[in-house]
mmCIF file of C-alpha atoms in Angstrom:
data_model
loop_
_atom_site.group_PDB
_atom_site.id
_atom_site.type_symbol
_atom_site.label_atom_id
_atom_site.label_comp_id
_atom_site.label_asym_id
_atom_site.label_seq_id
_atom_site.Cartn_x
_atom_site.Cartn_y
_atom_site.Cartn_z
ATOM 1 C CA MET A 181 184.590 230.648 144.628
ATOM 2 C CA ASN A 182 186.975 229.859 141.792
ATOM 3 C CA ASN A 183 187.232 226.075 141.623
ATOM 4 C CA ASN A 184 189.740 225.913 138.758
ATOM 5 C CA SER A 185 193.274 224.866 139.653
ATOM 6 C CA ARG A 186 196.224 226.236 137.711
ATOM 7 C CA ASP A 187 197.471 222.645 137.196
ATOM 8 C CA PRO A 188 195.802 219.312 136.267
ATOM 9 C CA PRO A 189 194.501 216.979 139.012
ATOM 10 C CA SER A 190 197.189 215.302 141.093
ATOM 11 C CA LYS A 191 197.444 213.102 144.174
ATOM 12 C CA ILE A 192 199.362 215.935 145.866
ATOM 13 C CA LEU A 193 197.593 219.099 147.011
ATOM 14 C CA LEU A 194 199.369 222.420 147.560
ATOM 15 C CA LEU A 195 197.756 224.333 150.434
ATOM 16 C CA VAL A 196 198.244 228.099 150.745
ATOM 17 C CA ILE A 197 197.132 229.018 154.264
ATOM 18 C CA THR A 198 196.420 232.679 155.044
ATOM 19 C CA GLN A 199 194.757 234.700 157.829
ATOM 20 C CA LEU A 200 196.584 232.660 160.455
ATOM 21 C CA SER A 201 197.496 234.125 163.851
ATOM 22 C CA PRO A 202 201.056 233.566 165.170
ATOM 23 C CA THR A 203 199.746 231.481 168.080
ATOM 24 C CA PHE A 204 197.773 229.059 165.928
ATOM 25 C CA PRO A 205 199.236 225.537 166.405
ATOM 26 C CA LEU A 206 199.696 224.651 162.732
ATOM 27 C CA CYS A 207 201.278 221.220 162.436
ATOM 28 C CA ASN A 208 201.115 218.119 160.260
ATOM 29 C CA ASP A 209 198.783 216.232 162.580
ATOM 30 C CA LEU A 210 196.261 219.065 162.521
ATOM 31 C CA LEU A 211 196.224 218.937 158.724
ATOM 32 C CA PHE A 212 195.972 215.141 158.897
ATOM 33 C CA GLU A 213 192.859 215.375 161.062
ATOM 34 C CA GLN A 214 191.333 217.888 158.637
ATOM 35 C CA PHE A 215 192.095 216.042 155.390
ATOM 36 C CA ALA A 216 192.129 212.328 156.287
ATOM 37 C CA LYS A 217 188.325 212.152 156.188
ATOM 38 C CA TYR A 218 188.547 212.269 152.384
ATOM 39 C CA GLY A 219 190.844 209.263 152.077
ATOM 40 C CA ASP A 220 194.125 207.683 153.156
ATOM 41 C CA ILE A 221 196.973 210.170 153.370
ATOM 42 C CA LYS A 222 200.524 209.188 152.479
ATOM 43 C CA LYS A 223 202.570 212.224 153.526
ATOM 44 C CA ILE A 224 202.169 215.808 154.753
ATOM 45 C CA LEU A 225 204.797 218.518 154.508
ATOM 46 C CA ILE A 226 204.627 222.079 155.875
ATOM 47 C CA PHE A 227 207.422 223.727 153.936
ATOM 48 C CA GLU A 228 206.977 227.438 154.634
ATOM 49 C CA ARG A 229 206.065 229.239 157.807
ATOM 50 C CA GLY A 230 205.356 232.840 158.758
ATOM 51 C CA LYS A 231 203.061 235.189 156.824
ATOM 52 C CA ALA A 232 202.658 232.819 153.867
ATOM 53 C CA ASN A 233 202.175 229.307 155.235
ATOM 54 C CA LYS A 234 202.164 226.513 152.671
ATOM 55 C CA ALA A 235 201.878 222.747 152.890
ATOM 56 C CA PHE A 236 201.678 219.650 150.720
ATOM 57 C CA VAL A 237 199.161 216.855 151.388
ATOM 58 C CA GLU A 238 199.776 213.657 149.413
ATOM 59 C CA TYR A 239 196.994 211.076 149.004
ATOM 60 C CA TYR A 240 197.260 207.542 147.652
ATOM 61 C CA ASP A 241 194.280 208.078 145.338
ATOM 62 C CA ILE A 242 193.825 211.070 143.041
ATOM 63 C CA LYS A 243 190.035 210.904 143.571
ATOM 64 C CA ASN A 244 190.524 211.573 147.284
ATOM 65 C CA ALA A 245 192.665 214.615 146.499
ATOM 66 C CA MET A 246 190.021 215.951 144.112
ATOM 67 C CA GLU A 247 187.261 215.452 146.704
ATOM 68 C CA ALA A 248 189.302 217.143 149.438
ATOM 69 C CA ARG A 249 190.085 220.142 147.262
ATOM 70 C CA LYS A 250 186.499 220.537 146.137
ATOM 71 C CA ASP A 251 185.198 220.496 149.706
ATOM 72 C CA LYS A 252 187.954 222.434 151.481
ATOM 73 C CA ILE A 253 188.835 225.217 149.032
ATOM 74 C CA GLY A 254 187.965 228.628 150.463
ATOM 75 C CA LYS A 255 187.207 227.237 153.944
ATOM 76 C CA TYR A 256 189.061 227.738 157.228
ATOM 77 C CA LEU A 257 191.049 225.305 159.385
ATOM 78 C CA ALA A 258 189.198 226.677 162.389
ATOM 79 C CA GLU A 259 186.720 229.457 163.054
ATOM 80 C CA GLY A 260 188.334 232.577 161.571
ATOM 81 C CA GLU A 261 191.759 230.891 161.387
ATOM 82 C CA GLY A 262 193.649 229.563 158.383
ATOM 83 C CA LYS A 263 191.814 230.279 155.112
ATOM 84 C CA LEU A 264 192.640 227.633 152.494
ATOM 85 C CA THR A 265 193.566 228.214 148.865
ATOM 86 C CA ILE A 266 194.213 224.789 147.319
ATOM 87 C CA HIS A 267 195.964 223.840 144.082
ATOM 88 C CA PHE A 268 196.944 220.537 142.534
ATOM 89 C CA SER A 269 200.724 220.224 142.801
ATOM 90 C CA ARG A 270 203.051 219.528 139.882
ATOM 91 C CA LEU A 271 205.298 217.431 142.149
ATOM 92 C CA LYS A 272 205.307 213.680 141.455
ATOM 93 C CA ASN A 273 206.035 212.706 145.065
ATOM 94 C CA LEU A 274 207.082 214.269 148.372
ATOM 95 C CA ASP A 275 210.671 213.760 149.478
ATOM 96 C CA LEU A 276 210.621 214.147 153.251
ATOM 97 C CA GLU A 277 214.364 213.666 153.557
ATOM 98 C CA VAL A 278 214.879 217.375 152.841
ATOM 99 C CA VAL A 279 212.980 218.365 155.989
ATOM 100 C CA ASP A 280 212.916 217.521 159.676
ATOM 101 C CA LYS A 281 210.897 217.793 162.884
ATOM 102 C CA SER A 282 207.287 218.966 162.429
ATOM 103 C CA ARG A 283 207.636 219.972 158.795
ATOM 104 C CA GLY A 284 207.308 216.536 157.191
ATOM 105 C CA THR A 285 205.451 213.445 158.392
ATOM 106 C CA ASP A 286 205.056 210.053 156.694
ATOM 107 C CA TYR A 287 201.596 208.612 157.415
ATOM 108 C CA THR A 288 202.134 205.421 155.400
ATOM 109 C CA GLN A 289 201.654 203.174 158.411
ATOM 110 C CA THR A 290 198.925 205.175 160.129
ATOM 111 C CA SER A 291 196.555 206.145 157.332
ATOM 112 C CA SER A 292 194.877 202.783 156.890
ATOM 113 C CA THR A 293 194.199 202.407 160.613
ATOM 114 C CA ASN A 294 193.258 205.982 161.496
ATOM 115 C CA SER A 295 191.404 207.325 158.473
ATOM 116 C CA ASP A 296 188.186 205.357 159.027
ATOM 117 C CA VAL A 297 187.711 206.984 162.422
ATOM 118 C CA VAL A 298 188.486 210.436 161.117
ATOM 119 C CA LYS A 299 186.200 210.082 158.096
ATOM 120 C CA HIS A 300 183.163 209.834 160.360
ATOM 121 C CA SER A 301 184.058 212.793 162.547
ATOM 122 C CA ASN A 302 182.554 216.202 161.783
ATOM 123 C CA THR A 303 185.810 218.141 161.782
ATOM 124 C CA ASP A 304 184.141 221.225 160.312
ATOM 125 C CA ASP A 305 182.250 221.807 163.575
ATOM 126 C CA PRO A 306 183.869 224.828 165.329
ATOM 127 C CA ASN A 307 183.532 223.295 168.820
ATOM 128 C CA ILE A 308 185.184 220.054 167.755
ATOM 129 C CA LEU A 309 187.887 222.008 165.959
ATOM 130 C CA ARG A 310 188.665 224.032 169.089
ATOM 131 C CA GLN A 311 188.898 220.806 171.123
ATOM 132 C CA GLN A 312 191.284 219.377 168.552
ATOM 133 C CA LEU A 313 193.390 222.543 168.609
ATOM 134 C CA ASP A 314 193.707 222.364 172.377
ATOM 135 C CA GLN A 315 194.843 218.757 172.048
ATOM 136 C CA PHE A 316 197.320 219.574 169.292
ATOM 137 C CA THR A 317 198.774 222.458 171.328
ATOM 138 C CA ARG A 318 199.545 220.036 174.162
ATOM 139 C CA THR A 319 200.550 216.993 172.152
ATOM 140 C CA PHE A 320 201.556 217.698 168.566
ATOM 141 C CA THR A 321 203.538 220.935 168.561
ATOM 142 C CA GLN A 322 206.391 218.754 167.344
ATOM 143 C CA THR A 323 206.160 215.424 165.518
ATOM 144 C CA PRO A 324 208.894 212.780 165.910
ATOM 145 C CA GLN A 325 212.236 213.561 164.330
ATOM 146 C CA ARG A 326 213.715 211.300 161.700
ATOM 147 C CA ASN A 327 217.230 210.005 161.912
ATOM 148 C CA MET A 328 219.092 213.012 160.507
ATOM 149 C CA SER A 329 222.355 214.552 161.576
ATOM 150 C CA PRO A 330 222.245 217.670 163.792
ATOM 151 C CA GLN A 331 224.189 219.542 161.115
ATOM 152 C CA ARG A 332 221.593 218.697 158.442
ATOM 153 C CA ASN A 333 218.750 219.651 160.821
ATOM 154 C CA GLU A 334 220.351 223.040 161.365
ATOM 155 C CA GLU A 335 220.855 223.603 157.614
ATOM 156 C CA ILE A 336 217.227 222.857 156.739
ATOM 157 C CA ASN A 337 215.920 224.929 159.651
ATOM 158 C CA ASN A 338 218.008 227.875 158.479
ATOM 159 C CA LEU A 339 216.731 227.427 154.931
ATOM 160 C CA LEU A 340 213.033 227.307 155.791
ATOM 161 C CA ASN A 341 213.208 230.047 158.417
ATOM 162 C CA SER A 342 215.576 232.417 156.615
ATOM 163 C CA ASP A 343 214.407 235.992 156.208
ATOM 164 C CA SER A 344 216.145 236.639 152.903
ATOM 165 C CA GLU A 345 216.603 234.916 149.578
ATOM 166 C CA ASP A 346 220.376 235.382 149.719
ATOM 167 C CA GLU A 347 220.556 233.672 153.084
ATOM 168 C CA ALA A 348 218.520 230.741 151.767
ATOM 169 C CA LYS A 349 220.814 230.455 148.749
ATOM 170 C CA ASP A 350 223.866 230.357 151.043
ATOM 171 C CA VAL A 351 222.315 227.512 153.018
ATOM 172 C CA LEU A 352 221.558 225.548 149.856
ATOM 173 C CA LYS A 353 225.178 225.848 148.721
ATOM 174 C CA GLN A 354 226.269 224.153 151.970
ATOM 175 C CA LYS A 355 224.363 220.929 151.209
ATOM 176 C CA THR A 356 226.420 217.728 151.294
ATOM 177 C CA SER A 357 226.667 215.654 148.136
ATOM 178 C CA SER A 358 224.573 212.882 149.748
ATOM 179 C CA THR A 359 221.637 215.223 150.382
ATOM 180 C CA PRO A 360 218.741 214.833 147.912
ATOM 181 C CA GLU A 361 218.388 217.797 145.556
ATOM 182 C CA ILE A 362 215.503 220.215 146.161
ATOM 183 C CA SER A 363 213.575 220.815 142.954
ATOM 184 C CA GLU A 364 213.625 224.305 141.458
ATOM 185 C CA ASP A 365 209.866 224.723 141.957
ATOM 186 C CA VAL A 366 210.062 223.941 145.692
ATOM 187 C CA TYR A 367 213.184 226.091 146.056
ATOM 188 C CA ASN A 368 211.439 229.086 144.472
ATOM 189 C CA MET A 369 208.398 228.650 146.703
ATOM 190 C CA ILE A 370 210.609 228.467 149.793
ATOM 191 C CA THR A 371 212.727 231.527 149.041
ATOM 192 C CA GLN A 372 210.207 233.903 147.484
ATOM 193 C CA LYS A 373 208.729 236.710 149.537
ATOM 194 C CA PRO A 374 205.632 238.577 148.295
ATOM 195 C CA SER A 375 206.337 241.927 146.642
ATOM 196 C CA LYS A 376 204.429 244.631 144.789
ATOM 197 C CA ILE A 377 206.488 243.773 141.695
ATOM 198 C CA ILE A 378 206.000 240.574 139.734
ATOM 199 C CA LYS A 379 207.950 239.286 136.723
ATOM 200 C CA ILE A 380 206.183 237.365 133.970
ATOM 201 C CA GLN A 381 208.355 235.266 131.671
ATOM 202 C CA SER A 382 207.664 233.497 128.349
ATOM 203 C CA ILE A 383 205.656 236.285 126.705
ATOM 204 C CA ASP A 384 204.746 235.549 123.094
ATOM 205 C CA GLU A 385 205.975 238.103 120.556
ATOM 206 C CA ARG A 386 202.383 238.760 119.419
ATOM 207 C CA VAL A 387 201.464 240.113 122.846
ATOM 208 C CA THR A 388 201.499 243.903 123.321
ATOM 209 C CA ALA A 389 201.936 245.996 126.452
ATOM 210 C CA LYS A 390 198.312 247.125 126.169
ATOM 211 C CA MET A 391 197.138 243.510 126.127
ATOM 212 C CA LEU A 392 199.184 242.756 129.243
ATOM 213 C CA TYR A 393 197.743 245.796 131.003
ATOM 214 C CA ASN A 394 194.184 244.749 130.121
ATOM 215 C CA ILE A 395 194.755 241.329 131.693
ATOM 216 C CA PHE A 396 196.736 242.188 134.814
ATOM 217 C CA ASN A 397 194.688 245.286 135.636
ATOM 218 C CA LYS A 398 191.729 242.960 136.216
ATOM 219 C CA PHE A 399 193.427 241.792 139.426
ATOM 220 C CA GLY A 400 194.440 245.123 140.953
ATOM 221 C CA ASN A 401 195.518 248.689 140.280
ATOM 222 C CA ILE A 402 198.777 248.854 138.318
ATOM 223 C CA GLU A 403 201.344 251.618 138.835
ATOM 224 C CA GLU A 404 204.009 250.704 136.263
ATOM 225 C CA ILE A 405 204.713 248.243 133.456
ATOM 226 C CA LEU A 406 208.138 247.558 131.940
ATOM 227 C CA TYR A 407 207.891 245.264 128.905
ATOM 228 C CA GLU A 408 211.286 243.944 127.758
ATOM 229 C CA LYS A 409 210.109 242.381 124.538
ATOM 230 C CA GLN A 410 213.554 241.179 123.424
ATOM 231 C CA PHE A 411 213.749 239.059 126.600
ATOM 232 C CA LYS A 412 210.085 237.968 126.389
ATOM 233 C CA ARG A 413 209.397 239.220 129.905
ATOM 234 C CA VAL A 414 207.458 241.954 131.651
ATOM 235 C CA PHE A 415 207.712 243.583 135.092
ATOM 236 C CA ILE A 416 204.506 244.877 136.693
ATOM 237 C CA ARG A 417 204.329 247.018 139.829
ATOM 238 C CA TYR A 418 200.988 247.011 141.651
ATOM 239 C CA GLN A 419 199.757 249.539 144.199
ATOM 240 C CA THR A 420 199.771 246.874 146.927
ATOM 241 C CA VAL A 421 201.391 243.525 147.660
ATOM 242 C CA GLU A 422 197.907 242.004 147.903
ATOM 243 C CA PHE A 423 197.115 242.899 144.280
ATOM 244 C CA ALA A 424 200.376 241.266 143.170
ATOM 245 C CA GLN A 425 199.563 238.132 145.165
ATOM 246 C CA ILE A 426 196.107 237.863 143.590
ATOM 247 C CA ALA A 427 197.507 238.246 140.067
ATOM 248 C CA LYS A 428 200.202 235.641 140.660
ATOM 249 C CA GLU A 429 197.704 233.249 142.220
ATOM 250 C CA TYR A 430 195.357 233.407 139.235
ATOM 251 C CA LEU A 431 197.796 233.713 136.325
ATOM 252 C CA ASN A 432 200.926 231.720 137.207
ATOM 253 C CA ASN A 433 201.330 228.778 134.785
ATOM 254 C CA ILE A 434 198.502 230.024 132.565
ATOM 255 C CA THR A 435 198.999 229.410 128.837
ATOM 256 C CA PHE A 436 198.564 232.544 126.727
ATOM 257 C CA PHE A 437 199.184 232.562 122.973
ATOM 258 C CA ASP A 438 200.770 229.087 123.234
ATOM 259 C CA GLN A 439 203.259 230.202 125.914
ATOM 260 C CA GLN A 440 203.059 229.125 129.563
ATOM 261 C CA TRP A 441 203.640 232.086 131.856
ATOM 262 C CA ARG A 442 206.011 231.803 134.804
ATOM 263 C CA ILE A 443 205.353 234.477 137.435
ATOM 264 C CA THR A 444 207.686 235.302 140.325
ATOM 265 C CA TYR A 445 207.950 238.048 142.928
ATOM 266 C CA ILE A 446 210.747 240.578 142.460
ATOM 267 C CA PRO A 447 212.252 242.731 145.255
ATOM 268 C CA LEU A 448 211.340 246.403 144.917
ATOM 269 C CA PHE A 449 213.490 248.345 142.456
ATOM 270 C CA GLN A 450 213.127 251.244 140.030
ATOM 271 C CA LEU A 451 211.554 250.070 136.788
ATOM 272 C CA GLN A 452 213.184 251.798 133.828
ATOM 273 C CA PRO A 453 213.801 250.932 130.166
ATOM 274 C CA THR A 454 217.348 250.067 129.098
ATOM 275 C CA THR A 455 216.888 249.814 125.321
ATOM 276 C CA ILE A 456 214.784 251.620 122.720
ATOM 277 C CA LYS A 457 212.756 248.427 122.245
ATOM 278 C CA ASP A 458 211.559 248.422 125.863
ATOM 279 C CA GLU A 459 208.027 249.651 126.526
ATOM 280 C CA TYR A 460 207.530 251.532 129.797
ATOM 281 C CA MET A 461 204.193 252.883 131.044
ATOM 282 C CA ILE A 462 203.074 254.681 134.212
ATOM 283 C CA TYR A 463 199.428 254.505 135.285
ATOM 284 C CA TYR A 464 197.473 256.704 137.687
ATOM 285 C CA ASN A 465 194.688 254.812 139.416
ATOM 286 C CA PRO A 466 192.284 255.729 142.207
ATOM 287 C CA ASN A 467 193.182 254.446 145.645
ATOM 288 C CA GLY A 468 189.699 253.065 146.280
ATOM 289 C CA PRO A 469 188.849 249.348 146.394
ATOM 290 C CA LYS A 470 188.875 247.420 143.136
ATOM 291 C CA ILE A 471 186.296 244.750 142.357
ATOM 292 C CA ILE A 472 188.168 241.561 141.438
ATOM 293 C CA ALA A 473 186.313 238.600 139.925
ATOM 294 C CA PRO A 474 187.780 235.117 139.379
ATOM 295 C CA LEU A 475 188.536 233.959 135.863
ATOM 296 C CA SER A 476 185.750 232.117 134.098
ATOM 297 C CA LYS A 477 185.146 230.543 130.707
ATOM 298 C CA THR A 478 181.917 232.559 130.496
ATOM 299 C CA ILE A 479 181.936 236.357 130.254
ATOM 300 C CA PHE A 480 179.467 239.161 129.563
ATOM 301 C CA LEU A 481 180.141 241.838 126.968
ATOM 302 C CA SER A 482 178.079 245.019 127.274
ATOM 303 C CA GLY A 483 178.039 248.241 125.299
ATOM 304 C CA VAL A 484 177.416 246.303 122.082
ATOM 305 C CA SER A 485 175.739 248.322 119.307
ATOM 306 C CA GLU A 486 175.893 245.631 116.612
ATOM 307 C CA PRO A 487 175.684 242.177 118.307
ATOM 308 C CA MET A 488 176.008 240.105 115.134
ATOM 309 C CA GLU A 489 178.988 242.057 113.829
ATOM 310 C CA ILE A 490 180.794 241.969 117.165
ATOM 311 C CA SER A 491 180.109 238.218 117.411
ATOM 312 C CA GLU A 492 181.867 237.629 114.105
ATOM 313 C CA MET A 493 184.851 239.720 115.213
ATOM 314 C CA ILE A 494 185.139 237.727 118.438
ATOM 315 C CA ARG A 495 185.076 234.404 116.584
ATOM 316 C CA LEU A 496 188.040 235.562 114.522
ATOM 317 C CA VAL A 497 190.100 236.232 117.665
ATOM 318 C CA VAL A 498 189.141 233.526 120.173
ATOM 319 C CA LYS A 499 187.750 230.000 120.247
ATOM 320 C CA VAL A 500 184.178 230.152 121.519
ATOM 321 C CA THR A 501 181.656 227.405 122.201
ATOM 322 C CA GLU A 502 178.573 229.640 122.306
ATOM 323 C CA ILE A 503 177.512 233.281 121.944
ATOM 324 C CA LYS A 504 174.117 234.365 123.265
ATOM 325 C CA ILE A 505 172.465 237.733 122.638
ATOM 326 C CA ILE A 506 170.898 238.475 126.017
ATOM 327 C CA SER A 507 169.763 242.054 125.339
ATOM 328 C CA SER A 508 169.961 244.742 122.688
ATOM 329 C CA ASP A 509 173.457 245.778 123.818
ATOM 330 C CA SER A 510 174.973 242.760 125.589
ATOM 331 C CA LEU A 511 176.307 239.281 124.833
ATOM 332 C CA GLU A 512 177.038 236.192 126.919
ATOM 333 C CA ILE A 513 180.098 234.425 125.521
ATOM 334 C CA SER A 514 181.316 230.927 126.493
ATOM 335 C CA MET A 515 184.965 230.241 125.696
ATOM 336 C CA LEU A 516 186.719 226.941 125.048
ATOM 337 C CA ASN A 517 189.035 227.467 128.035
ATOM 338 C CA ILE A 518 190.498 230.090 130.381
ATOM 339 C CA SER A 519 193.295 230.908 127.922
ATOM 340 C CA GLU A 520 190.671 232.062 125.429
ATOM 341 C CA THR A 521 189.074 234.178 128.162
ATOM 342 C CA LEU A 522 192.404 235.953 128.625
ATOM 343 C CA LYS A 523 192.588 236.637 124.898
ATOM 344 C CA ILE A 524 189.197 238.323 124.804
ATOM 345 C CA ILE A 525 190.105 240.403 127.885
ATOM 346 C CA ALA A 526 193.412 241.366 126.296
ATOM 347 C CA VAL A 527 191.968 242.383 122.949
ATOM 348 C CA PHE A 528 188.496 243.751 123.716
ATOM 349 C CA SER A 529 188.841 245.456 127.120
ATOM 350 C CA ASP A 530 187.779 249.108 126.633
ATOM 351 C CA TYR A 531 187.637 248.459 122.876
ATOM 352 C CA GLU A 532 185.692 251.171 121.064
ATOM 353 C CA PHE A 533 183.324 249.985 118.367
ATOM 354 C CA LYS A 534 181.308 252.582 116.492
ATOM 355 C CA ASN A 535 182.025 255.193 119.186
ATOM 356 C CA GLN A 536 180.835 252.917 121.979
ATOM 357 C CA LYS A 537 183.212 251.360 124.525
ATOM 358 C CA LEU A 538 182.855 247.619 125.185
ATOM 359 C CA VAL A 539 182.791 246.480 128.837
ATOM 360 C CA ILE A 540 183.800 242.951 129.880
ATOM 361 C CA SER A 541 182.607 241.307 133.105
ATOM 362 C CA MET A 542 182.920 237.775 134.473
ATOM 363 C CA LYS A 543 179.992 235.491 135.137
#
């Protein structure tokens, strides 16, 4: 399980909840029961529902957030329900005034009194979880409403439940001047819908289309790439939405050649170059399953005919902490960070050295 978050540790966790049936009673109090055993919780906000459920959990102490993420990442809310992918959020605090009903709950008054009881309960036990779910279905399908106008309630409900980005934008335009602004990051997360096409912005001018292919092909079969170098952006179409989701999950906010990538989903359209500087490639890949490994600072390089010579070449390109010769034709290389891992993938994937192709694999 990849335990590296795309952002530095924070008191606020971003939960991406998948494999959830429509009848599952996801609510703030269920998440509170699951996460309060790691420490006092300040606020919880479920801000997206449907196929891609997401939620924020804010702790008082960053150590509690780190412990919760370490223990919960990759696990399920219940047996076979609600697989958790957990990131540290870049938000400084949760503003619950932009939501209503069950989507946001302030636990400021309840955390100190309730968390001690919850900490000692084994909430990972499937039988206990099922009992809790039954209770939540009866009791907590809606948490108390805050004092907000019916008009504002309707606006926010339309925004979070809208089926299209345009509809969400229309709702946002109707906000009153007294309504707190929704940050761009939260707005993008609310309105985006997964797509086979992703857009990557802030591409350094040293990066080539081949380098981008070498990186993004590690996370799924690519059908097309359109690299608009003058705009420092690239569009990538994958064979499936799932491949695009995996790539975005791993690579969004990654720094590559001193530029931090911003990755967003793009509605399906025909990729085609518009200037002579644009690079456009079509790829033909097998339809079979692709083995996808999480990013790591340690990789294996096989197909090496001259280990010492290759080692020197690698040191010229990336920052390494250690290179081990583990056999006559393979190396184990430890990089300074994940950004350096991406560089070696970009430059040396399928690289031919003395008529022998190098193969990169993750540890």
